[in-house]
PDB file of C-alpha atoms in Angstrom:
ATOM      1  CA  MET V   1      -0.037   0.189  -0.092  1.00 47.00           C
ATOM      2  CA  THR V   2       1.326   3.087  -1.165  1.00 49.00           C
ATOM      3  CA  PRO V   3       2.014   6.068   2.274  1.00 48.00           C
ATOM      4  CA  ILE V   4       0.021   8.575   1.776  1.00 51.00           C
ATOM      5  CA  VAL V   5       1.683  11.892   1.728  1.00 52.00           C
ATOM      6  CA  PRO V   6       1.429  14.835   4.141  1.00 57.00           C
ATOM      7  CA  ARG V   7       0.290  17.539   2.535  1.00 88.00           C
ATOM      8  CA  HIS V   8       1.678  20.728   2.543  1.00 97.00           C
ATOM      9  CA  SER V   9       1.565  24.867   1.196  1.00 98.00           C
ATOM     10  CA  ARG V  10       4.250  26.534   0.880  1.00 98.00           C
ATOM     11  CA  ILE V  11       5.583  30.488  -0.826  1.00 98.00           C
ATOM     12  CA  THR V  12       7.067  30.336  -4.168  1.00 98.00           C
ATOM     13  CA  GLY V  13       6.530  33.938  -4.605  1.00 98.00           C
ATOM     14  CA  THR V  14       5.962  37.705  -2.603  1.00 98.00           C
ATOM     15  CA  GLY V  15       5.545  41.001  -5.117  1.00 98.00           C
ATOM     16  CA  SER V  16       4.019  44.100  -3.723  1.00 98.00           C
ATOM     17  CA  PHE V  17       2.608  47.345  -5.361  1.00 98.00           C
ATOM     18  CA  LEU V  18       2.416  51.205  -4.045  1.00 98.00           C
ATOM     19  CA  PRO V  19       0.860  53.810  -5.777  1.00 98.00           C
ATOM     20  CA  PRO V  20       2.838  56.608  -6.990  1.00 98.00           C
ATOM     21  CA  LYS V  21       2.028  59.290  -4.376  1.00 98.00           C
ATOM     22  CA  ARG V  22       3.980  59.746  -2.296  1.00 98.00           C
ATOM     23  CA  LEU V  23       3.487  62.157   1.089  1.00 98.00           C
ATOM     24  CA  THR V  24       5.654  62.943   3.277  1.00 98.00           C
ATOM     25  CA  ASN V  25       4.839  64.115   7.230  1.00 98.00           C
ATOM     26  CA  ASP V  26       5.456  67.685   5.821  1.00 98.00           C
ATOM     27  CA  MET V  27       3.554  67.416   2.673  1.00 98.00           C
ATOM     28  CA  LEU V  28       0.732  65.643   4.948  1.00 97.00           C
ATOM     29  CA  ALA V  29       0.860  68.291   7.236  1.00 97.00           C
ATOM     30  CA  ALA V  30       0.847  71.094   5.031  1.00 97.00           C
ATOM     31  CA  GLN V  31      -2.681  69.768   3.624  1.00 94.00           C
ATOM     32  CA  LEU V  32      -4.005  69.548   6.969  1.00 96.00           C
ATOM     33  CA  ALA V  33      -2.957  72.826   7.478  1.00 96.00           C
ATOM     34  CA  GLN V  34      -5.438  74.738   4.912  1.00 94.00           C
ATOM     35  CA  ASP V  35      -8.194  73.033   7.155  1.00 90.00           C
ATOM     36  CA  GLY V  36      -7.032  74.466  10.306  1.00 93.00           C
ATOM     37  CA  ILE V  37      -5.527  71.092  11.903  1.00 93.00           C
ATOM     38  CA  GLU V  38      -1.954  72.314  13.187  1.00 94.00           C
ATOM     39  CA  THR V  39       0.695  69.133  12.864  1.00 95.00           C
ATOM     40  CA  SER V  40       4.578  68.070  11.619  1.00 97.00           C
ATOM     41  CA  ASP V  41       7.077  66.513  10.829  1.00 97.00           C
ATOM     42  CA  GLN V  42       8.439  65.402  14.263  1.00 97.00           C
ATOM     43  CA  TRP V  43       4.802  65.274  16.325  1.00 97.00           C
ATOM     44  CA  ILE V  44       4.043  62.252  13.896  1.00 97.00           C
ATOM     45  CA  VAL V  45       7.799  60.980  13.803  1.00 98.00           C
ATOM     46  CA  ASP V  46       7.594  60.592  17.922  1.00 96.00           C
ATOM     47  CA  ARG V  47       4.497  59.044  17.872  1.00 94.00           C
ATOM     48  CA  THR V  48       4.323  56.554  15.490  1.00 96.00           C
ATOM     49  CA  GLY V  49       7.038  56.368  13.324  1.00 97.00           C
ATOM     50  CA  ILE V  50       6.234  57.101  10.050  1.00 98.00           C
ATOM     51  CA  LYS V  51       7.612  59.516   8.036  1.00 98.00           C
ATOM     52  CA  ALA V  52       5.715  58.728   4.970  1.00 98.00           C
ATOM     53  CA  ARG V  53       3.116  57.445   2.955  1.00 98.00           C
ATOM     54  CA  HIS V  54       1.428  56.069  -0.281  1.00 98.00           C
ATOM     55  CA  PHE V  55      -1.910  57.404  -1.527  1.00 98.00           C
ATOM     56  CA  VAL V  56      -3.848  56.400  -4.786  1.00 98.00           C
ATOM     57  CA  GLU V  57      -5.242  59.239  -6.956  1.00 97.00           C
ATOM     58  CA  GLY V  58      -8.554  59.201  -7.431  1.00 94.00           C
ATOM     59  CA  ASP V  59      -9.259  57.101 -10.327  1.00 95.00           C
ATOM     60  CA  VAL V  60      -7.856  54.315  -8.831  1.00 98.00           C
ATOM     61  CA  ALA V  61     -10.037  50.858  -7.060  1.00 98.00           C
ATOM     62  CA  CYS V  62      -8.251  48.614  -4.579  1.00 98.00           C
ATOM     63  CA  SER V  63      -8.173  46.082  -7.044  1.00 98.00           C
ATOM     64  CA  ASP V  64      -5.312  48.569  -8.790  1.00 98.00           C
ATOM     65  CA  LEU V  65      -2.706  47.907  -6.751  1.00 99.00           C
ATOM     66  CA  ALA V  66      -4.358  43.689  -5.753  1.00 99.00           C
ATOM     67  CA  VAL V  67      -3.968  43.292  -9.404  1.00 98.00           C
ATOM     68  CA  GLN V  68      -0.370  44.907 -10.211  1.00 98.00           C
ATOM     69  CA  ALA V  69       1.373  42.892  -6.413  1.00 99.00           C
ATOM     70  CA  ALA V  70      -0.608  39.507  -7.875  1.00 98.00           C
ATOM     71  CA  ARG V  71       1.346  39.506 -11.448  1.00 98.00           C
ATOM     72  CA  ARG V  72       4.637  40.535  -9.566  1.00 98.00           C
ATOM     73  CA  ALA V  73       4.471  37.832  -7.551  1.00 99.00           C
ATOM     74  CA  LEU V  74       2.830  35.524 -10.023  1.00 98.00           C
ATOM     75  CA  GLU V  75       6.407  36.473 -11.820  1.00 98.00           C
ATOM     76  CA  ALA V  76       8.627  36.019  -8.865  1.00 98.00           C
ATOM     77  CA  ALA V  77       6.827  32.585  -8.255  1.00 98.00           C
ATOM     78  CA  ASP V  78       7.344  31.667 -12.352  1.00 98.00           C
ATOM     79  CA  CYS V  79       3.567  30.885 -12.571  1.00 96.00           C
ATOM     80  CA  ASP V  80       0.826  31.553 -14.659  1.00 96.00           C
ATOM     81  CA  ALA V  81      -2.262  33.664 -13.494  1.00 98.00           C
ATOM     82  CA  ALA V  82      -4.248  30.528 -15.805  1.00 97.00           C
ATOM     83  CA  SER V  83      -2.363  27.828 -12.951  1.00 97.00           C
ATOM     84  CA  ILE V  84      -4.180  29.882 -10.097  1.00 98.00           C
ATOM     85  CA  ASP V  85      -6.929  27.992  -8.527  1.00 97.00           C
ATOM     86  CA  LEU V  86      -7.725  29.866  -5.473  1.00 98.00           C
ATOM     87  CA  ILE V  87      -7.663  33.799  -5.276  1.00 98.00           C
ATOM     88  CA  ILE V  88      -8.263  35.899  -1.635  1.00 99.00           C
ATOM     89  CA  VAL V  89      -8.224  39.237  -1.068  1.00 99.00           C
ATOM     90  CA  ALA V  90      -8.284  40.872   2.244  1.00 99.00           C
ATOM     91  CA  THR V  91      -9.034  44.097   2.808  1.00 98.00           C
ATOM     92  CA  SER V  92     -11.675  46.161   4.029  1.00 98.00           C
ATOM     93  CA  THR V  93     -11.526  48.722   1.282  1.00 98.00           C
ATOM     94  CA  PRO V  94     -13.403  47.183  -1.812  1.00 98.00           C
ATOM     95  CA  ASP V  95     -13.753  48.548  -4.858  1.00 98.00           C
ATOM     96  CA  MET V  96     -17.569  47.923  -4.130  1.00 97.00           C
ATOM     97  CA  VAL V  97     -19.449  46.748  -1.693  1.00 95.00           C
ATOM     98  CA  PHE V  98     -20.574  43.004  -4.273  1.00 97.00           C
ATOM     99  CA  PRO V  99     -19.266  41.025  -5.966  1.00 98.00           C
ATOM    100  CA  SER V 100     -15.979  41.149  -4.000  1.00 98.00           C
ATOM    101  CA  THR V 101     -12.160  42.316  -5.389  1.00 98.00           C
ATOM    102  CA  ALA V 102     -11.309  39.120  -5.648  1.00 99.00           C
ATOM    103  CA  CYS V 103     -13.658  38.131  -8.726  1.00 98.00           C
ATOM    104  CA  ILE V 104     -12.730  41.900  -9.920  1.00 98.00           C
ATOM    105  CA  VAL V 105      -8.945  40.775  -9.528  1.00 98.00           C
ATOM    106  CA  GLN V 106      -9.657  37.635 -11.208  1.00 98.00           C
ATOM    107  CA  GLN V 107     -11.031  39.445 -13.970  1.00 98.00           C
ATOM    108  CA  LYS V 108      -8.427  41.801 -14.250  1.00 98.00           C
ATOM    109  CA  LEU V 109      -5.931  38.462 -14.043  1.00 98.00           C
ATOM    110  CA  GLY V 110      -7.996  36.869 -17.285  1.00 97.00           C
ATOM    111  CA  VAL V 111      -8.111  33.492 -14.965  1.00 95.00           C
ATOM    112  CA  HIS V 112     -12.141  31.595 -14.771  1.00 95.00           C
ATOM    113  CA  GLY V 113     -13.721  28.825 -12.780  1.00 97.00           C
ATOM    114  CA  CYS V 114     -11.308  28.535  -9.909  1.00 98.00           C
ATOM    115  CA  PRO V 115     -12.958  30.121  -6.490  1.00 98.00           C
ATOM    116  CA  ALA V 116     -12.659  34.091  -5.460  1.00 98.00           C
ATOM    117  CA  PHE V 117     -13.548  35.570  -2.878  1.00 98.00           C
ATOM    118  CA  ASP V 118     -12.544  38.732   0.131  1.00 98.00           C
ATOM    119  CA  VAL V 119     -11.773  38.048   3.824  1.00 98.00           C
ATOM    120  CA  GLN V 120     -12.444  41.662   6.283  1.00 98.00           C
ATOM    121  CA  ALA V 121     -10.181  40.924   9.465  1.00 98.00           C
ATOM    122  CA  VAL V 122      -9.038  45.113   8.764  1.00 98.00           C
ATOM    123  CA  CYS V 123      -5.845  44.566   9.875  1.00 98.00           C
ATOM    124  CA  SER V 124      -5.687  40.919  10.706  1.00 98.00           C
ATOM    125  CA  GLY V 125      -6.778  40.195   7.382  1.00 98.00           C
ATOM    126  CA  PHE V 126      -4.273  39.107   5.494  1.00 98.00           C
ATOM    127  CA  VAL V 127      -3.422  36.999   8.054  1.00 98.00           C
ATOM    128  CA  TYR V 128      -7.211  35.438   7.942  1.00 98.00           C
ATOM    129  CA  ALA V 129      -6.206  34.795   4.361  1.00 99.00           C
ATOM    130  CA  LEU V 130      -3.091  33.601   4.505  1.00 98.00           C
ATOM    131  CA  THR V 131      -4.426  30.466   6.605  1.00 98.00           C
ATOM    132  CA  LEU V 132      -7.763  30.263   4.758  1.00 98.00           C
ATOM    133  CA  ALA V 133      -5.615  29.910   1.892  1.00 98.00           C
ATOM    134  CA  ASP V 134      -3.069  26.736   3.609  1.00 98.00           C
ATOM    135  CA  SER V 135      -6.327  24.648   4.924  1.00 98.00           C
ATOM    136  CA  MET V 136      -7.714  25.020   1.587  1.00 97.00           C
ATOM    137  CA  ILE V 137      -4.239  23.363  -0.039  1.00 97.00           C
ATOM    138  CA  ARG V 138      -4.212  21.050   3.217  1.00 96.00           C
ATOM    139  CA  THR V 139      -7.527  19.803   2.456  1.00 96.00           C
ATOM    140  CA  GLY V 140      -6.915  19.223  -1.426  1.00 95.00           C
ATOM    141  CA  ALA V 141      -9.085  22.091  -2.289  1.00 96.00           C
ATOM    142  CA  ALA V 142      -6.722  24.163  -4.005  1.00 97.00           C
ATOM    143  CA  ARG V 143      -3.156  23.532  -5.087  1.00 97.00           C
ATOM    144  CA  LYS V 144      -1.400  26.869  -5.930  1.00 98.00           C
ATOM    145  CA  ALA V 145      -3.216  29.895  -4.462  1.00 98.00           C
ATOM    146  CA  LEU V 146      -3.427  33.714  -4.757  1.00 98.00           C
ATOM    147  CA  VAL V 147      -3.391  34.926  -1.532  1.00 99.00           C
ATOM    148  CA  ILE V 148      -3.251  38.809  -1.592  1.00 99.00           C
ATOM    149  CA  GLY V 149      -3.351  41.742   0.712  1.00 99.00           C
ATOM    150  CA  ALA V 150      -5.184  45.478  -0.851  1.00 99.00           C
ATOM    151  CA  GLU V 151      -6.434  48.234   1.211  1.00 98.00           C
ATOM    152  CA  VAL V 152      -7.317  52.304  -0.760  1.00 98.00           C
ATOM    153  CA  PHE V 153      -7.409  53.212   3.717  1.00 98.00           C
ATOM    154  CA  SER V 154      -6.883  57.046   1.954  1.00 98.00           C
ATOM    155  CA  ARG V 155     -10.546  57.515   1.344  1.00 97.00           C
ATOM    156  CA  ILE V 156     -12.258  56.328   4.550  1.00 98.00           C
ATOM    157  CA  LEU V 157     -10.405  58.726   6.673  1.00 98.00           C
ATOM    158  CA  ASP V 158     -11.143  62.008   8.396  1.00 97.00           C
ATOM    159  CA  PHE V 159      -8.142  64.624   7.857  1.00 96.00           C
ATOM    160  CA  LYS V 160     -10.198  66.540  10.361  1.00 95.00           C
ATOM    161  CA  ASP V 161      -8.532  64.224  13.344  1.00 96.00           C
ATOM    162  CA  ARG V 162      -4.443  64.296  13.482  1.00 94.00           C
ATOM    163  CA  GLY V 163      -5.117  60.953  15.407  1.00 94.00           C
ATOM    164  CA  THR V 164      -5.956  58.915  13.034  1.00 97.00           C
ATOM    165  CA  CYS V 165      -5.478  60.463   9.537  1.00 97.00           C
ATOM    166  CA  VAL V 166      -1.218  60.353  10.085  1.00 97.00           C
ATOM    167  CA  LEU V 167      -1.611  56.468  10.022  1.00 98.00           C
ATOM    168  CA  PHE V 168      -2.388  54.996   6.979  1.00 98.00           C
ATOM    169  CA  GLY V 169      -1.000  54.662   3.436  1.00 98.00           C
ATOM    170  CA  ASP V 170      -1.829  52.099   0.147  1.00 98.00           C
ATOM    171  CA  GLY V 171      -0.455  49.900  -0.795  1.00 98.00           C
ATOM    172  CA  ALA V 172      -0.690  46.193  -1.321  1.00 99.00           C
ATOM    173  CA  GLY V 173       1.032  42.620  -0.858  1.00 99.00           C
ATOM    174  CA  ALA V 174       0.280  39.457  -2.359  1.00 99.00           C
ATOM    175  CA  VAL V 175       1.942  35.568  -2.284  1.00 99.00           C
ATOM    176  CA  VAL V 176       1.806  32.912  -4.412  1.00 98.00           C
ATOM    177  CA  LEU V 177       1.301  29.882  -2.687  1.00 98.00           C
ATOM    178  CA  GLU V 178       2.262  26.120  -3.223  1.00 98.00           C
ATOM    179  CA  ALA V 179       0.645  22.668  -2.164  1.00 97.00           C
ATOM    180  CA  SER V 180       4.198  21.078  -1.177  1.00 97.00           C
ATOM    181  CA  ASP V 181       5.786  18.047  -0.282  1.00 94.00           C
ATOM    182  CA  THR V 182       7.751  19.796   3.230  1.00 94.00           C
ATOM    183  CA  PRO V 183       6.421  21.471   5.385  1.00 95.00           C
ATOM    184  CA  GLY V 184       6.581  25.835   4.499  1.00 98.00           C
ATOM    185  CA  ILE V 185       3.758  27.241   6.771  1.00 98.00           C
ATOM    186  CA  LEU V 186       4.499  25.735   9.893  1.00 98.00           C
ATOM    187  CA  ALA V 187       1.610  26.867  12.038  1.00 98.00           C
ATOM    188  CA  THR V 188      -1.506  28.873  12.137  1.00 98.00           C
ATOM    189  CA  GLU V 189      -3.814  30.353  14.850  1.00 98.00           C
ATOM    190  CA  LEU V 190      -6.333  32.764  14.622  1.00 98.00           C
ATOM    191  CA  HIS V 191      -8.841  35.116  17.029  1.00 98.00           C
ATOM    192  CA  ALA V 192     -11.226  37.657  17.489  1.00 98.00           C
ATOM    193  CA  ASP V 193     -13.684  39.060  20.377  1.00 98.00           C
ATOM    194  CA  GLY V 194     -16.205  40.671  19.398  1.00 97.00           C
ATOM    195  CA  ARG V 195     -17.322  43.006  22.424  1.00 97.00           C
ATOM    196  CA  HIS V 196     -14.383  45.870  21.053  1.00 97.00           C
ATOM    197  CA  VAL V 197     -16.121  46.630  18.017  1.00 97.00           C
ATOM    198  CA  GLY V 198     -16.548  50.483  19.202  1.00 96.00           C
ATOM    199  CA  ILE V 199     -12.382  50.644  19.506  1.00 97.00           C
ATOM    200  CA  LEU V 200     -11.438  50.681  15.741  1.00 97.00           C
ATOM    201  CA  CYS V 201     -14.326  51.109  13.410  1.00 97.00           C
ATOM    202  CA  VAL V 202     -15.379  52.708  10.323  1.00 97.00           C
ATOM    203  CA  PRO V 203     -19.451  52.399  11.428  1.00 96.00           C
ATOM    204  CA  GLY V 204     -21.196  54.369   8.186  1.00 94.00           C
ATOM    205  CA  HIS V 205     -23.459  52.030   6.258  1.00 92.00           C
ATOM    206  CA  VAL V 206     -24.956  52.565   2.736  1.00 91.00           C
ATOM    207  CA  SER V 207     -28.308  52.498   2.903  1.00 94.00           C
ATOM    208  CA  GLY V 208     -31.387  53.507   0.452  1.00 93.00           C
ATOM    209  CA  GLY V 209     -28.488  55.324  -1.710  1.00 91.00           C
ATOM    210  CA  GLN V 210     -27.296  56.447   1.445  1.00 93.00           C
ATOM    211  CA  ILE V 211     -24.980  56.473   3.945  1.00 91.00           C
ATOM    212  CA  LEU V 212     -26.275  55.789   6.983  1.00 94.00           C
ATOM    213  CA  GLY V 213     -23.730  57.211  10.165  1.00 92.00           C
ATOM    214  CA  ASP V 214     -20.045  58.010  10.104  1.00 94.00           C
ATOM    215  CA  PRO V 215     -18.260  56.523   6.872  1.00 95.00           C
ATOM    216  CA  VAL V 216     -14.550  57.475   8.401  1.00 97.00           C
ATOM    217  CA  LEU V 217     -13.002  55.391  10.866  1.00 98.00           C
ATOM    218  CA  LYS V 218     -12.895  55.959  14.336  1.00 97.00           C
ATOM    219  CA  MET V 219     -10.016  55.122  16.674  1.00 97.00           C
ATOM    220  CA  ASP V 220      -9.373  55.069  20.746  1.00 96.00           C
ATOM    221  CA  GLY V 221      -5.836  54.525  20.280  1.00 94.00           C
ATOM    222  CA  PRO V 222      -4.463  53.639  24.425  1.00 95.00           C
ATOM    223  CA  ALA V 223      -7.096  51.382  23.751  1.00 96.00           C
ATOM    224  CA  VAL V 224      -5.917  50.122  20.518  1.00 96.00           C
ATOM    225  CA  PHE V 225      -2.560  49.939  21.917  1.00 94.00           C
ATOM    226  CA  LYS V 226      -2.896  48.076  25.282  1.00 94.00           C
ATOM    227  CA  ILE V 227      -4.667  45.004  23.950  1.00 95.00           C
ATOM    228  CA  ALA V 228      -2.602  44.759  20.732  1.00 95.00           C
ATOM    229  CA  VAL V 229       0.845  44.307  22.483  1.00 93.00           C
ATOM    230  CA  ASN V 230      -0.987  42.343  24.895  1.00 95.00           C
ATOM    231  CA  VAL V 231      -2.659  39.644  22.052  1.00 97.00           C
ATOM    232  CA  LEU V 232       0.186  39.904  19.649  1.00 97.00           C
ATOM    233  CA  PHE V 233       2.615  38.376  22.242  1.00 96.00           C
ATOM    234  CA  ASP V 234       0.086  35.979  23.287  1.00 97.00           C
ATOM    235  CA  VAL V 235      -0.685  34.289  20.050  1.00 98.00           C
ATOM    236  CA  ALA V 236       3.016  34.539  18.994  1.00 97.00           C
ATOM    237  CA  GLN V 237       3.754  32.211  21.559  1.00 97.00           C
ATOM    238  CA  SER V 238       1.035  29.460  21.022  1.00 98.00           C
ATOM    239  CA  VAL V 239       2.126  29.803  16.905  1.00 98.00           C
ATOM    240  CA  LEU V 240       5.794  29.133  18.434  1.00 98.00           C
ATOM    241  CA  ALA V 241       4.107  26.495  20.347  1.00 98.00           C
ATOM    242  CA  LYS V 242       2.230  24.258  17.875  1.00 98.00           C
ATOM    243  CA  ALA V 243       5.485  24.667  15.914  1.00 98.00           C
ATOM    244  CA  GLY V 244       7.284  23.075  18.860  1.00 98.00           C
ATOM    245  CA  LEU V 245       9.564  26.139  18.220  1.00 98.00           C
ATOM    246  CA  THR V 246      10.754  28.833  20.835  1.00 96.00           C
ATOM    247  CA  ASP V 247      10.912  33.048  19.866  1.00 94.00           C
ATOM    248  CA  ALA V 248      15.303  31.624  19.788  1.00 95.00           C
ATOM    249  CA  ASP V 249      13.696  29.804  15.856  1.00 97.00           C
ATOM    250  CA  VAL V 250      13.131  32.932  14.670  1.00 98.00           C
ATOM    251  CA  ASP V 251      14.935  34.946  11.727  1.00 98.00           C
ATOM    252  CA  TRP V 252      12.232  37.400  11.649  1.00 98.00           C
ATOM    253  CA  LEU V 253       9.380  38.900  13.204  1.00 98.00           C
ATOM    254  CA  ILE V 254       6.943  40.535  10.512  1.00 98.00           C
ATOM    255  CA  PRO V 255       3.462  42.127  13.095  1.00 97.00           C
ATOM    256  CA  HIS V 256       1.644  44.066  11.114  1.00 96.00           C
ATOM    257  CA  GLN V 257       3.050  48.280  10.410  1.00 97.00           C
ATOM    258  CA  ALA V 258       0.812  49.933  12.629  1.00 95.00           C
ATOM    259  CA  ASN V 259       3.293  51.846  14.753  1.00 93.00           C
ATOM    260  CA  ILE V 260       6.706  51.842  15.891  1.00 96.00           C
ATOM    261  CA  ARG V 261       5.923  51.759  19.631  1.00 94.00           C
ATOM    262  CA  ILE V 262       3.599  48.510  18.863  1.00 94.00           C
ATOM    263  CA  LEU V 263       6.552  47.299  16.878  1.00 96.00           C
ATOM    264  CA  GLN V 264       8.902  47.202  19.598  1.00 95.00           C
ATOM    265  CA  SER V 265       7.133  46.541  22.100  1.00 94.00           C
ATOM    266  CA  THR V 266       5.631  43.236  20.409  1.00 94.00           C
ATOM    267  CA  ALA V 267       9.265  42.226  19.346  1.00 95.00           C
ATOM    268  CA  LYS V 268      10.946  42.960  23.643  1.00 95.00           C
ATOM    269  CA  ARG V 269       8.370  41.247  25.410  1.00 94.00           C
ATOM    270  CA  LEU V 270       9.527  38.311  22.675  1.00 94.00           C
ATOM    271  CA  LYS V 271      12.683  38.772  23.765  1.00 94.00           C
ATOM    272  CA  LEU V 272      14.029  39.157  19.476  1.00 95.00           C
ATOM    273  CA  PRO V 273      16.608  41.921  18.849  1.00 96.00           C
ATOM    274  CA  THR V 274      15.764  44.980  16.936  1.00 94.00           C
ATOM    275  CA  GLU V 275      17.786  43.543  13.837  1.00 96.00           C
ATOM    276  CA  LYS V 276      14.981  40.638  14.062  1.00 97.00           C
ATOM    277  CA  LEU V 277      12.511  42.655  13.082  1.00 98.00           C
ATOM    278  CA  ILE V 278      11.159  43.779   9.151  1.00 98.00           C
ATOM    279  CA  VAL V 279      10.334  47.977   9.601  1.00 98.00           C
ATOM    280  CA  THR V 280       8.395  49.308   6.963  1.00 98.00           C
ATOM    281  CA  VAL V 281       6.656  51.287   8.570  1.00 98.00           C
ATOM    282  CA  ASP V 282       8.226  54.369   8.345  1.00 98.00           C
ATOM    283  CA  GLN V 283       8.113  54.710   4.464  1.00 98.00           C
ATOM    284  CA  HIS V 284       4.814  53.061   4.120  1.00 98.00           C
ATOM    285  CA  GLY V 285       2.336  54.044   7.120  1.00 98.00           C
ATOM    286  CA  ASN V 286      -0.100  51.583   7.967  1.00 98.00           C
ATOM    287  CA  THR V 287      -1.631  50.188   5.165  1.00 98.00           C
ATOM    288  CA  SER V 288      -3.587  47.665   6.896  1.00 98.00           C
ATOM    289  CA  ALA V 289      -4.176  44.213   5.296  1.00 98.00           C
ATOM    290  CA  ALA V 290      -1.741  44.574   3.214  1.00 98.00           C
ATOM    291  CA  SER V 291       1.149  45.678   5.041  1.00 98.00           C
ATOM    292  CA  ILE V 292       2.135  41.982   6.059  1.00 98.00           C
ATOM    293  CA  PRO V 293       2.519  41.031   1.985  1.00 98.00           C
ATOM    294  CA  LEU V 294       4.755  43.874   1.548  1.00 98.00           C
ATOM    295  CA  ALA V 295       7.170  44.028   4.022  1.00 98.00           C
ATOM    296  CA  LEU V 296       7.670  40.616   2.931  1.00 98.00           C
ATOM    297  CA  ASP V 297       8.129  41.512  -0.286  1.00 98.00           C
ATOM    298  CA  GLU V 298      10.402  44.388   0.579  1.00 98.00           C
ATOM    299  CA  SER V 299      12.201  42.291   2.445  1.00 98.00           C
ATOM    300  CA  VAL V 300      12.653  39.251   0.476  1.00 98.00           C
ATOM    301  CA  ARG V 301      13.049  41.030  -2.441  1.00 98.00           C
ATOM    302  CA  SER V 302      15.953  43.264  -0.633  1.00 98.00           C
ATOM    303  CA  GLY V 303      17.104  40.263  -0.069  1.00 98.00           C
ATOM    304  CA  LYS V 304      17.376  40.161   3.836  1.00 98.00           C
ATOM    305  CA  ILE V 305      15.218  37.575   3.845  1.00 98.00           C
ATOM    306  CA  LYS V 306      16.809  34.356   2.442  1.00 97.00           C
ATOM    307  CA  PRO V 307      15.399  31.305   1.567  1.00 96.00           C
ATOM    308  CA  GLY V 308      15.482  29.061   4.597  1.00 97.00           C
ATOM    309  CA  ASP V 309      14.491  31.873   6.858  1.00 98.00           C
ATOM    310  CA  THR V 310      11.710  31.081   9.683  1.00 98.00           C
ATOM    311  CA  VAL V 311       9.557  34.158   9.198  1.00 98.00           C
ATOM    312  CA  LEU V 312       6.334  34.553  11.812  1.00 98.00           C
ATOM    313  CA  LEU V 313       4.307  36.909  10.247  1.00 98.00           C
ATOM    314  CA  GLU V 314       0.949  38.557  13.240  1.00 98.00           C
ATOM    315  CA  GLY V 315      -1.658  41.376  12.720  1.00 98.00           C
ATOM    316  CA  VAL V 316      -4.162  42.735  15.159  1.00 97.00           C
ATOM    317  CA  GLY V 317      -7.311  44.523  13.486  1.00 97.00           C
ATOM    318  CA  GLY V 318     -10.829  45.507  14.286  1.00 97.00           C
ATOM    319  CA  GLY V 319     -13.568  43.622  15.125  1.00 96.00           C
ATOM    320  CA  PHE V 320     -11.303  42.486  17.419  1.00 96.00           C
ATOM    321  CA  THR V 321      -9.519  40.062  15.661  1.00 98.00           C
ATOM    322  CA  TRP V 322      -5.715  39.097  16.027  1.00 98.00           C
ATOM    323  CA  GLY V 323      -3.438  35.964  14.453  1.00 98.00           C
ATOM    324  CA  ALA V 324      -0.497  34.473  13.629  1.00 98.00           C
ATOM    325  CA  VAL V 325       1.303  31.887  11.084  1.00 98.00           C
ATOM    326  CA  LEU V 326       4.987  30.739  11.763  1.00 98.00           C
ATOM    327  CA  LEU V 327       6.516  29.994   8.074  1.00 98.00           C
ATOM    328  CA  ASP V 328       9.456  28.417   6.472  1.00 98.00           C
ATOM    329  CA  LEU V 329      10.012  30.541   3.800  1.00 96.00           C
TER     330      LEU V 329
END
């Protein structure tokens, strides 16, 4: 009798895309000053570590960013779009109420027939999407998945609230995840706690052709920080235990790029040196579901992260959602 070979999944290609329009803190401060909102480069850097972010132009959709990142990931994986049999897009800023941004990406890539759907877990979205794709590959429901995080958060920011509008940016990142005989995704874990829906949300919605409620981002920063640091530490410890590893086995930590204080606090609690912490928030801002795959792709293409490295991805976002993925590249 032929033994059954365990089915695993591995990332075989990464890609990312940032819109060309880059706003430094000074540029954003000048823009806000026109509406009487005072801020400065120093104020933003001291509190967030952010120096710049990218914003889309008015005619650019979330799917446009996603497609660019997807094409680069496909090229890196040396595979054709037609070979993809699963598309998952993590986003909180979709092109439309429906259909899903994943279906729009599918159409723009010229792929037909495979399942395509969105995941809405805000800044944890890419971790959720990658976990789902890994599960579907392990069960045989897919062999080659395109997993994308894409956001146009500039569309939902309140530019009269300097506490939030300076934090976020637009962008997209993607990976190709393929079935493999050797483990790539080592362990995953997802969580949510709906008791905290109010501390990070966009409370508006469409009804009768009108927007009801407030359609811009609202955040209780101190509450988010307190929860984020604790749950990121806990889920990291848990996913390492699942894989039978410790923090000493981690070559690189890629948290979602919320702000430098959360990133540094998480690394410190995990006893990881700052040299193992991937930071892109300074140049991208918080791109929500796109931040992890963006940081992963930049680090791979720069040669910082190499084949065989063990990488810990983790994110926390509105919902309240959080999760982690431990992988060998």
